[in-house]
Amino acid sequence: MLRSSAVALALLGSLIVPAAAQQQPLRSECLAMANAPPRATPVSLHRTAAKAEEVAITYVGHSTYYIDTPGGVRIGTDFNGAYRTGRLPDVVTMNRAHSTHYTLFPDPKIPHVLHGWGENGQAAHVSTRVGDVYIRNVPTDIRRYYGEGSGAMLKDGNSIFIFEVAGLCIGHLGHLHHKLDETHFAAIGRLDIVMVPIDGTYTMSLDGVSDITRRLRSSIVLPMHRFATPLDEFMRLIGQQFTIDQRSERTLKISRETLPGTPTVIILEGV
């Protein structure tokens, strides 16, 4: 009798533990690293470490970058279906500020479609893991461009998306329309790489986006949504602490170990 009871309890425990594990919230490593004190890495360990996994980031057009993870997940940012190269993304993120930043009819073969806006006036809440990447969002407001209330701000109508993969924290500011406050910066955490709209009009002023870029102080800044913005003007505004690296290719391959020591604006081909 005792033996059968023990077996039953063990079986019950094996069912409960996985269920409890599934209910645990996903944890952001980028927020944890942003709040943690600096930690030195012993030289001996650094030398013997295996080669870091690289993430490939490709400029596709407008505000769309493709992020290819070491685990084979492809992500398309501000995806509207018009800007594509190679195979379809496995994940797409969208912002609804303009039709060039989203589509309500994405290719049905795309398994994960993540909206930066919620339903019924609610903020979007994205916290999901796909393969080797953890994806989350920070809601932001947008201006209404048409209909009643045109020009007014719509609360939580868009999102900043953050992708955590291979030890990197990658942020896409989306169609940002306003300055960020302390609660936004706290929710974003540390960003190693940030994709920044620099049109200076449709999103926000160059002064405003330059202030945000300086505050984030990411190792790599990837401009997007440029139109005819003079790069010299953007570089002047963000300050001399940033260097510029103009590339003749559309793809950047990067790992945690190969991040530049000085904050760098990298202009990929086509931007």
PDB file of C-alpha atoms in Angstrom:
ATOM      1  CA  MET A   1       0.000   0.000   0.000  1.00  0.00           C
ATOM      2  CA  LEU A   2       2.796   2.409   0.962  1.00  0.00           C
ATOM      3  CA  ARG A   3       4.679   1.549  -2.197  1.00  0.00           C
ATOM      4  CA  SER A   4       1.669   2.227  -4.430  1.00  0.00           C
ATOM      5  CA  SER A   5       1.085   5.571  -2.671  1.00  0.00           C
ATOM      6  CA  ALA A   6       4.707   6.583  -3.245  1.00  0.00           C
ATOM      7  CA  VAL A   7       4.435   5.718  -6.925  1.00  0.00           C
ATOM      8  CA  ALA A   8       1.244   7.759  -7.237  1.00  0.00           C
ATOM      9  CA  LEU A   9       2.842  10.754  -5.544  1.00  0.00           C
ATOM     10  CA  ALA A  10       5.897  10.531  -7.817  1.00  0.00           C
ATOM     11  CA  LEU A  11       3.675  10.401 -10.887  1.00  0.00           C
ATOM     12  CA  LEU A  12       1.673  13.392  -9.668  1.00  0.00           C
ATOM     13  CA  GLY A  13       4.886  15.306  -9.029  1.00  0.00           C
ATOM     14  CA  SER A  14       6.155  14.618 -12.543  1.00  0.00           C
ATOM     15  CA  LEU A  15       2.965  16.168 -13.936  1.00  0.00           C
ATOM     16  CA  ILE A  16       3.008  19.219 -11.651  1.00  0.00           C
ATOM     17  CA  VAL A  17       6.642  20.260 -12.146  1.00  0.00           C
ATOM     18  CA  PRO A  18       6.486  20.757 -15.943  1.00  0.00           C
ATOM     19  CA  ALA A  19       3.210  22.668 -15.612  1.00  0.00           C
ATOM     20  CA  ALA A  20       4.710  24.977 -12.991  1.00  0.00           C
ATOM     21  CA  ALA A  21       7.802  25.480 -15.117  1.00  0.00           C
ATOM     22  CA  GLN A  22       5.660  26.521 -18.073  1.00  0.00           C
ATOM     23  CA  GLN A  23       3.967  29.200 -15.955  1.00  0.00           C
ATOM     24  CA  GLN A  24       7.221  30.943 -15.014  1.00  0.00           C
ATOM     25  CA  PRO A  25       7.553  34.330 -16.774  1.00  0.00           C
ATOM     26  CA  LEU A  26      10.232  34.721 -19.420  1.00  0.00           C
ATOM     27  CA  ARG A  27      13.251  36.619 -18.136  1.00  0.00           C
ATOM     28  CA  SER A  28      14.980  39.459 -19.968  1.00  0.00           C
ATOM     29  CA  GLU A  29      18.742  39.114 -19.849  1.00  0.00           C
ATOM     30  CA  CYS A  30      19.125  42.648 -21.214  1.00  0.00           C
ATOM     31  CA  LEU A  31      17.216  44.147 -18.288  1.00  0.00           C
ATOM     32  CA  ALA A  32      19.203  42.005 -15.863  1.00  0.00           C
ATOM     33  CA  MET A  33      22.517  43.090 -17.404  1.00  0.00           C
ATOM     34  CA  ALA A  34      21.466  46.747 -17.441  1.00  0.00           C
ATOM     35  CA  ASN A  35      20.775  46.655 -13.700  1.00  0.00           C
ATOM     36  CA  ALA A  36      23.786  44.555 -12.717  1.00  0.00           C
ATOM     37  CA  PRO A  37      27.119  46.064 -11.603  1.00  0.00           C
ATOM     38  CA  PRO A  38      30.052  45.790 -14.053  1.00  0.00           C
ATOM     39  CA  ARG A  39      31.725  42.415 -13.901  1.00  0.00           C
ATOM     40  CA  ALA A  40      35.258  41.668 -15.030  1.00  0.00           C
ATOM     41  CA  THR A  41      35.959  38.527 -17.079  1.00  0.00           C
ATOM     42  CA  PRO A  42      39.144  36.651 -16.112  1.00  0.00           C
ATOM     43  CA  VAL A  43      41.652  36.761 -18.960  1.00  0.00           C
ATOM     44  CA  SER A  44      42.293  33.029 -18.830  1.00  0.00           C
ATOM     45  CA  LEU A  45      38.596  32.255 -19.262  1.00  0.00           C
ATOM     46  CA  HIS A  46      38.239  34.787 -22.070  1.00  0.00           C
ATOM     47  CA  ARG A  47      41.086  33.203 -24.026  1.00  0.00           C
ATOM     48  CA  THR A  48      39.744  29.688 -23.751  1.00  0.00           C
ATOM     49  CA  ALA A  49      36.145  30.559 -24.553  1.00  0.00           C
ATOM     50  CA  ALA A  50      34.611  29.033 -27.675  1.00  0.00           C
ATOM     51  CA  LYS A  51      34.077  31.255 -30.683  1.00  0.00           C
ATOM     52  CA  ALA A  52      31.021  33.422 -30.125  1.00  0.00           C
ATOM     53  CA  GLU A  53      27.936  32.889 -32.248  1.00  0.00           C
ATOM     54  CA  GLU A  54      27.267  35.644 -34.765  1.00  0.00           C
ATOM     55  CA  VAL A  55      24.023  37.381 -35.598  1.00  0.00           C
ATOM     56  CA  ALA A  56      23.538  38.635 -39.174  1.00  0.00           C
ATOM     57  CA  ILE A  57      21.612  41.898 -39.642  1.00  0.00           C
ATOM     58  CA  THR A  58      20.616  42.823 -43.199  1.00  0.00           C
ATOM     59  CA  TYR A  59      19.100  46.104 -44.349  1.00  0.00           C
ATOM     60  CA  VAL A  60      16.148  45.283 -46.618  1.00  0.00           C
ATOM     61  CA  GLY A  61      14.491  48.700 -47.094  1.00  0.00           C
ATOM     62  CA  HIS A  62      12.701  51.586 -45.348  1.00  0.00           C
ATOM     63  CA  SER A  63      12.502  50.405 -41.685  1.00  0.00           C
ATOM     64  CA  THR A  64      12.888  46.711 -42.418  1.00  0.00           C
ATOM     65  CA  TYR A  65      15.950  44.856 -41.241  1.00  0.00           C
ATOM     66  CA  TYR A  66      16.272  41.082 -41.279  1.00  0.00           C
ATOM     67  CA  ILE A  67      17.888  39.563 -38.201  1.00  0.00           C
ATOM     68  CA  ASP A  68      19.221  36.027 -38.690  1.00  0.00           C
ATOM     69  CA  THR A  69      20.050  34.276 -35.436  1.00  0.00           C
ATOM     70  CA  PRO A  70      22.684  31.557 -34.903  1.00  0.00           C
ATOM     71  CA  GLY A  71      19.821  29.096 -34.363  1.00  0.00           C
ATOM     72  CA  GLY A  72      18.375  29.800 -37.811  1.00  0.00           C
ATOM     73  CA  VAL A  73      15.472  32.097 -36.857  1.00  0.00           C
ATOM     74  CA  ARG A  74      14.865  34.951 -39.304  1.00  0.00           C
ATOM     75  CA  ILE A  75      13.103  38.099 -38.056  1.00  0.00           C
ATOM     76  CA  GLY A  76      11.737  40.944 -40.207  1.00  0.00           C
ATOM     77  CA  THR A  77      11.228  44.319 -38.499  1.00  0.00           C
ATOM     78  CA  ASP A  78       8.442  46.779 -39.423  1.00  0.00           C
ATOM     79  CA  PHE A  79       7.416  44.238 -42.037  1.00  0.00           C
ATOM     80  CA  ASN A  80       4.903  45.270 -44.714  1.00  0.00           C
ATOM     81  CA  GLY A  81       5.608  42.531 -47.252  1.00  0.00           C
ATOM     82  CA  ALA A  82       7.111  44.850 -49.870  1.00  0.00           C
ATOM     83  CA  TYR A  83      10.722  44.772 -48.680  1.00  0.00           C
ATOM     84  CA  ARG A  84      12.039  41.241 -48.918  1.00  0.00           C
ATOM     85  CA  THR A  85      15.192  39.346 -49.715  1.00  0.00           C
ATOM     86  CA  GLY A  86      15.886  35.635 -49.568  1.00  0.00           C
ATOM     87  CA  ARG A  87      13.562  33.345 -47.655  1.00  0.00           C
ATOM     88  CA  LEU A  88      10.530  34.497 -45.730  1.00  0.00           C
ATOM     89  CA  PRO A  89      11.056  35.501 -42.099  1.00  0.00           C
ATOM     90  CA  ASP A  90       9.942  33.146 -39.337  1.00  0.00           C
ATOM     91  CA  VAL A  91       8.928  36.153 -37.213  1.00  0.00           C
ATOM     92  CA  VAL A  92       7.748  39.613 -38.261  1.00  0.00           C
ATOM     93  CA  THR A  93       7.164  42.662 -36.087  1.00  0.00           C
ATOM     94  CA  MET A  94       4.960  45.554 -37.192  1.00  0.00           C
ATOM     95  CA  ASN A  95       4.050  49.124 -36.258  1.00  0.00           C
ATOM     96  CA  ARG A  96       0.803  50.670 -37.422  1.00  0.00           C
ATOM     97  CA  ALA A  97       1.880  54.302 -37.806  1.00  0.00           C
ATOM     98  CA  HIS A  98       1.907  53.987 -41.619  1.00  0.00           C
ATOM     99  CA  SER A  99       1.035  51.315 -44.159  1.00  0.00           C
ATOM    100  CA  THR A 100       4.753  51.058 -45.009  1.00  0.00           C
ATOM    101  CA  HIS A 101       5.377  49.612 -41.540  1.00  0.00           C
ATOM    102  CA  TYR A 102       2.769  46.850 -41.363  1.00  0.00           C
ATOM    103  CA  THR A 103       0.348  44.705 -43.301  1.00  0.00           C
ATOM    104  CA  LEU A 104      -2.882  43.123 -42.160  1.00  0.00           C
ATOM    105  CA  PHE A 105      -2.391  40.423 -44.782  1.00  0.00           C
ATOM    106  CA  PRO A 106       1.092  38.951 -44.261  1.00  0.00           C
ATOM    107  CA  ASP A 107       2.128  35.804 -46.079  1.00  0.00           C
ATOM    108  CA  PRO A 108       0.325  32.931 -44.285  1.00  0.00           C
ATOM    109  CA  LYS A 109       3.574  30.950 -44.340  1.00  0.00           C
ATOM    110  CA  ILE A 110       5.031  33.330 -41.710  1.00  0.00           C
ATOM    111  CA  PRO A 111       4.471  31.498 -38.407  1.00  0.00           C
ATOM    112  CA  HIS A 112       4.833  34.414 -35.961  1.00  0.00           C
ATOM    113  CA  VAL A 113       3.270  37.845 -36.629  1.00  0.00           C
ATOM    114  CA  LEU A 114       3.784  40.297 -33.748  1.00  0.00           C
ATOM    115  CA  HIS A 115       1.855  43.580 -33.699  1.00  0.00           C
ATOM    116  CA  GLY A 116       3.197  46.651 -31.928  1.00  0.00           C
ATOM    117  CA  TRP A 117      -0.352  47.810 -31.155  1.00  0.00           C
ATOM    118  CA  GLY A 118      -3.047  46.195 -29.044  1.00  0.00           C
ATOM    119  CA  GLU A 119      -6.758  45.803 -29.554  1.00  0.00           C
ATOM    120  CA  ASN A 120      -9.523  48.044 -28.168  1.00  0.00           C
ATOM    121  CA  GLY A 121      -7.097  50.783 -27.191  1.00  0.00           C
ATOM    122  CA  GLN A 122      -4.958  48.498 -25.059  1.00  0.00           C
ATOM    123  CA  ALA A 123      -1.167  48.363 -25.226  1.00  0.00           C
ATOM    124  CA  ALA A 124       0.460  45.402 -26.950  1.00  0.00           C
ATOM    125  CA  HIS A 125       2.280  43.010 -24.657  1.00  0.00           C
ATOM    126  CA  VAL A 126       4.878  40.857 -26.376  1.00  0.00           C
ATOM    127  CA  SER A 127       7.046  38.468 -24.389  1.00  0.00           C
ATOM    128  CA  THR A 128       7.833  35.343 -26.359  1.00  0.00           C
ATOM    129  CA  ARG A 129      10.673  33.021 -27.217  1.00  0.00           C
ATOM    130  CA  VAL A 130      11.107  31.661 -30.743  1.00  0.00           C
ATOM    131  CA  GLY A 131      14.033  29.286 -31.069  1.00  0.00           C
ATOM    132  CA  ASP A 132      17.130  30.992 -29.683  1.00  0.00           C
ATOM    133  CA  VAL A 133      15.675  34.537 -29.531  1.00  0.00           C
ATOM    134  CA  TYR A 134      13.572  36.198 -26.832  1.00  0.00           C
ATOM    135  CA  ILE A 135      11.350  39.010 -28.166  1.00  0.00           C
ATOM    136  CA  ARG A 136       9.654  41.698 -26.083  1.00  0.00           C
ATOM    137  CA  ASN A 137       8.181  45.157 -26.651  1.00  0.00           C
ATOM    138  CA  VAL A 138       7.978  48.575 -25.012  1.00  0.00           C
ATOM    139  CA  PRO A 139       4.788  50.451 -26.057  1.00  0.00           C
ATOM    140  CA  THR A 140       5.031  54.032 -27.366  1.00  0.00           C
ATOM    141  CA  ASP A 141       2.460  56.590 -28.543  1.00  0.00           C
ATOM    142  CA  ILE A 142       1.815  57.693 -32.147  1.00  0.00           C
ATOM    143  CA  ARG A 143       0.218  60.671 -33.869  1.00  0.00           C
ATOM    144  CA  ARG A 144      -3.065  60.244 -35.690  1.00  0.00           C
ATOM    145  CA  TYR A 145      -2.578  61.086 -39.370  1.00  0.00           C
ATOM    146  CA  TYR A 146      -6.153  60.919 -40.595  1.00  0.00           C
ATOM    147  CA  GLY A 147      -9.783  61.127 -39.518  1.00  0.00           C
ATOM    148  CA  GLU A 148     -11.173  62.734 -36.405  1.00  0.00           C
ATOM    149  CA  GLY A 149      -8.467  63.888 -34.026  1.00  0.00           C
ATOM    150  CA  SER A 150      -5.790  64.024 -36.712  1.00  0.00           C
ATOM    151  CA  GLY A 151      -2.526  65.203 -35.148  1.00  0.00           C
ATOM    152  CA  ALA A 152      -3.462  64.064 -31.640  1.00  0.00           C
ATOM    153  CA  MET A 153      -1.455  61.370 -29.910  1.00  0.00           C
ATOM    154  CA  LEU A 154      -2.791  57.823 -29.730  1.00  0.00           C
ATOM    155  CA  LYS A 155      -1.573  56.160 -26.556  1.00  0.00           C
ATOM    156  CA  ASP A 156       0.384  52.905 -26.943  1.00  0.00           C
ATOM    157  CA  GLY A 157      -0.258  52.761 -30.686  1.00  0.00           C
ATOM    158  CA  ASN A 158       3.219  51.473 -31.548  1.00  0.00           C
ATOM    159  CA  SER A 159       6.093  49.611 -29.948  1.00  0.00           C
ATOM    160  CA  ILE A 160       9.832  49.471 -29.633  1.00  0.00           C
ATOM    161  CA  PHE A 161      10.765  45.827 -30.203  1.00  0.00           C
ATOM    162  CA  ILE A 162      13.744  44.240 -28.472  1.00  0.00           C
ATOM    163  CA  PHE A 163      15.422  41.023 -29.569  1.00  0.00           C
ATOM    164  CA  GLU A 164      17.702  39.166 -27.158  1.00  0.00           C
ATOM    165  CA  VAL A 165      19.911  36.576 -28.824  1.00  0.00           C
ATOM    166  CA  ALA A 166      23.478  35.238 -28.555  1.00  0.00           C
ATOM    167  CA  GLY A 167      24.209  37.571 -25.646  1.00  0.00           C
ATOM    168  CA  LEU A 168      23.204  40.638 -27.700  1.00  0.00           C
ATOM    169  CA  CYS A 169      20.421  43.119 -26.943  1.00  0.00           C
ATOM    170  CA  ILE A 170      19.058  44.482 -30.232  1.00  0.00           C
ATOM    171  CA  GLY A 171      16.417  47.218 -30.317  1.00  0.00           C
ATOM    172  CA  HIS A 172      14.267  48.597 -33.149  1.00  0.00           C
ATOM    173  CA  LEU A 173      12.743  51.989 -32.311  1.00  0.00           C
ATOM    174  CA  GLY A 174      10.013  51.604 -34.945  1.00  0.00           C
ATOM    175  CA  HIS A 175       8.025  54.658 -36.041  1.00  0.00           C
ATOM    176  CA  LEU A 176       8.843  56.660 -32.925  1.00  0.00           C
ATOM    177  CA  HIS A 177       6.889  59.918 -32.514  1.00  0.00           C
ATOM    178  CA  HIS A 178       7.948  61.285 -29.129  1.00  0.00           C
ATOM    179  CA  LYS A 179      10.761  61.574 -26.625  1.00  0.00           C
ATOM    180  CA  LEU A 180      11.234  58.721 -24.187  1.00  0.00           C
ATOM    181  CA  ASP A 181      10.878  59.220 -20.453  1.00  0.00           C
ATOM    182  CA  GLU A 182      12.584  57.396 -17.591  1.00  0.00           C
ATOM    183  CA  THR A 183       9.970  54.636 -17.533  1.00  0.00           C
ATOM    184  CA  HIS A 184      10.666  53.896 -21.213  1.00  0.00           C
ATOM    185  CA  PHE A 185      14.426  53.741 -20.679  1.00  0.00           C
ATOM    186  CA  ALA A 186      13.964  51.496 -17.640  1.00  0.00           C
ATOM    187  CA  ALA A 187      11.723  49.134 -19.640  1.00  0.00           C
ATOM    188  CA  ILE A 188      14.178  49.059 -22.558  1.00  0.00           C
ATOM    189  CA  GLY A 189      17.256  48.266 -20.484  1.00  0.00           C
ATOM    190  CA  ARG A 190      20.609  47.878 -22.171  1.00  0.00           C
ATOM    191  CA  LEU A 191      20.817  47.875 -25.974  1.00  0.00           C
ATOM    192  CA  ASP A 192      24.013  46.816 -27.729  1.00  0.00           C
ATOM    193  CA  ILE A 193      22.545  47.550 -31.158  1.00  0.00           C
ATOM    194  CA  VAL A 194      19.753  50.016 -31.921  1.00  0.00           C
ATOM    195  CA  MET A 195      17.923  50.728 -35.188  1.00  0.00           C
ATOM    196  CA  VAL A 196      17.005  54.422 -35.330  1.00  0.00           C
ATOM    197  CA  PRO A 197      14.662  56.364 -37.688  1.00  0.00           C
ATOM    198  CA  ILE A 198      16.465  59.480 -38.954  1.00  0.00           C
ATOM    199  CA  ASP A 199      13.947  61.039 -41.361  1.00  0.00           C
ATOM    200  CA  GLY A 200      13.589  64.056 -39.042  1.00  0.00           C
ATOM    201  CA  THR A 201       9.931  64.722 -39.933  1.00  0.00           C
ATOM    202  CA  TYR A 202       7.543  61.766 -40.193  1.00  0.00           C
ATOM    203  CA  THR A 203       8.784  60.190 -36.955  1.00  0.00           C
ATOM    204  CA  MET A 204      10.417  62.878 -34.799  1.00  0.00           C
ATOM    205  CA  SER A 205      12.970  65.650 -35.158  1.00  0.00           C
ATOM    206  CA  LEU A 206      16.642  64.849 -35.625  1.00  0.00           C
ATOM    207  CA  ASP A 207      17.313  66.681 -32.357  1.00  0.00           C
ATOM    208  CA  GLY A 208      14.859  64.421 -30.549  1.00  0.00           C
ATOM    209  CA  VAL A 209      16.076  61.134 -31.984  1.00  0.00           C
ATOM    210  CA  SER A 210      19.692  62.233 -31.461  1.00  0.00           C
ATOM    211  CA  ASP A 211      18.984  62.802 -27.755  1.00  0.00           C
ATOM    212  CA  ILE A 212      17.569  59.274 -27.489  1.00  0.00           C
ATOM    213  CA  THR A 213      20.530  57.805 -29.372  1.00  0.00           C
ATOM    214  CA  ARG A 214      23.003  59.518 -27.049  1.00  0.00           C
ATOM    215  CA  ARG A 215      21.092  58.372 -23.977  1.00  0.00           C
ATOM    216  CA  LEU A 216      20.964  54.731 -25.096  1.00  0.00           C
ATOM    217  CA  ARG A 217      24.683  54.847 -25.941  1.00  0.00           C
ATOM    218  CA  SER A 218      24.542  51.556 -27.825  1.00  0.00           C
ATOM    219  CA  SER A 219      27.725  50.108 -29.269  1.00  0.00           C
ATOM    220  CA  ILE A 220      26.177  50.087 -32.749  1.00  0.00           C
ATOM    221  CA  VAL A 221      23.600  52.485 -34.226  1.00  0.00           C
ATOM    222  CA  LEU A 222      21.893  51.365 -37.446  1.00  0.00           C
ATOM    223  CA  PRO A 223      19.999  54.237 -39.126  1.00  0.00           C
ATOM    224  CA  MET A 224      16.792  53.561 -41.057  1.00  0.00           C
ATOM    225  CA  HIS A 225      13.770  55.477 -42.400  1.00  0.00           C
ATOM    226  CA  ARG A 226      16.237  57.956 -43.807  1.00  0.00           C
ATOM    227  CA  PHE A 227      14.755  59.437 -46.990  1.00  0.00           C
ATOM    228  CA  ALA A 228      17.078  62.357 -47.890  1.00  0.00           C
ATOM    229  CA  THR A 229      18.429  63.091 -44.422  1.00  0.00           C
ATOM    230  CA  PRO A 230      22.065  64.260 -44.626  1.00  0.00           C
ATOM    231  CA  LEU A 231      24.158  61.814 -42.637  1.00  0.00           C
ATOM    232  CA  ASP A 232      26.541  64.630 -41.689  1.00  0.00           C
ATOM    233  CA  GLU A 233      23.717  66.433 -39.886  1.00  0.00           C
ATOM    234  CA  PHE A 234      22.758  63.328 -37.899  1.00  0.00           C
ATOM    235  CA  MET A 235      26.402  62.723 -36.955  1.00  0.00           C
ATOM    236  CA  ARG A 236      26.826  66.347 -35.859  1.00  0.00           C
ATOM    237  CA  LEU A 237      23.801  66.123 -33.592  1.00  0.00           C
ATOM    238  CA  ILE A 238      24.597  62.845 -31.857  1.00  0.00           C
ATOM    239  CA  GLY A 239      28.063  64.088 -30.937  1.00  0.00           C
ATOM    240  CA  GLN A 240      31.731  63.382 -31.397  1.00  0.00           C
ATOM    241  CA  GLN A 241      31.655  60.334 -29.100  1.00  0.00           C
ATOM    242  CA  PHE A 242      30.138  58.366 -32.018  1.00  0.00           C
ATOM    243  CA  THR A 243      32.239  57.301 -34.985  1.00  0.00           C
ATOM    244  CA  ILE A 244      30.849  56.515 -38.440  1.00  0.00           C
ATOM    245  CA  ASP A 245      31.450  53.387 -40.486  1.00  0.00           C
ATOM    246  CA  GLN A 246      29.942  53.387 -43.984  1.00  0.00           C
ATOM    247  CA  ARG A 247      29.755  49.907 -45.550  1.00  0.00           C
ATOM    248  CA  SER A 248      29.445  48.719 -49.147  1.00  0.00           C
ATOM    249  CA  GLU A 249      27.397  45.665 -48.147  1.00  0.00           C
ATOM    250  CA  ARG A 250      23.876  45.256 -46.795  1.00  0.00           C
ATOM    251  CA  THR A 251      24.681  42.692 -44.083  1.00  0.00           C
ATOM    252  CA  LEU A 252      26.452  43.141 -40.762  1.00  0.00           C
ATOM    253  CA  LYS A 253      27.702  40.037 -38.927  1.00  0.00           C
ATOM    254  CA  ILE A 254      28.269  40.702 -35.252  1.00  0.00           C
ATOM    255  CA  SER A 255      28.783  38.909 -31.947  1.00  0.00           C
ATOM    256  CA  ARG A 256      28.997  40.060 -28.346  1.00  0.00           C
ATOM    257  CA  GLU A 257      32.797  39.821 -28.556  1.00  0.00           C
ATOM    258  CA  THR A 258      33.133  41.869 -31.752  1.00  0.00           C
ATOM    259  CA  LEU A 259      31.083  44.882 -30.676  1.00  0.00           C
ATOM    260  CA  PRO A 260      33.126  48.064 -31.246  1.00  0.00           C
ATOM    261  CA  GLY A 261      34.740  49.674 -28.217  1.00  0.00           C
ATOM    262  CA  THR A 262      33.548  53.132 -29.316  1.00  0.00           C
ATOM    263  CA  PRO A 263      29.845  53.782 -30.111  1.00  0.00           C
ATOM    264  CA  THR A 264      29.625  53.486 -33.894  1.00  0.00           C
ATOM    265  CA  VAL A 265      27.034  54.467 -36.488  1.00  0.00           C
ATOM    266  CA  ILE A 266      27.143  51.814 -39.213  1.00  0.00           C
ATOM    267  CA  ILE A 267      25.583  52.772 -42.537  1.00  0.00           C
ATOM    268  CA  LEU A 268      24.776  49.647 -44.513  1.00  0.00           C
ATOM    269  CA  GLU A 269      24.348  49.699 -48.274  1.00  0.00           C
ATOM    270  CA  GLY A 270      20.962  51.066 -49.303  1.00  0.00           C
ATOM    271  CA  VAL A 271      20.253  53.108 -46.182  1.00  0.00           C
TER     272      VAL A 271
END
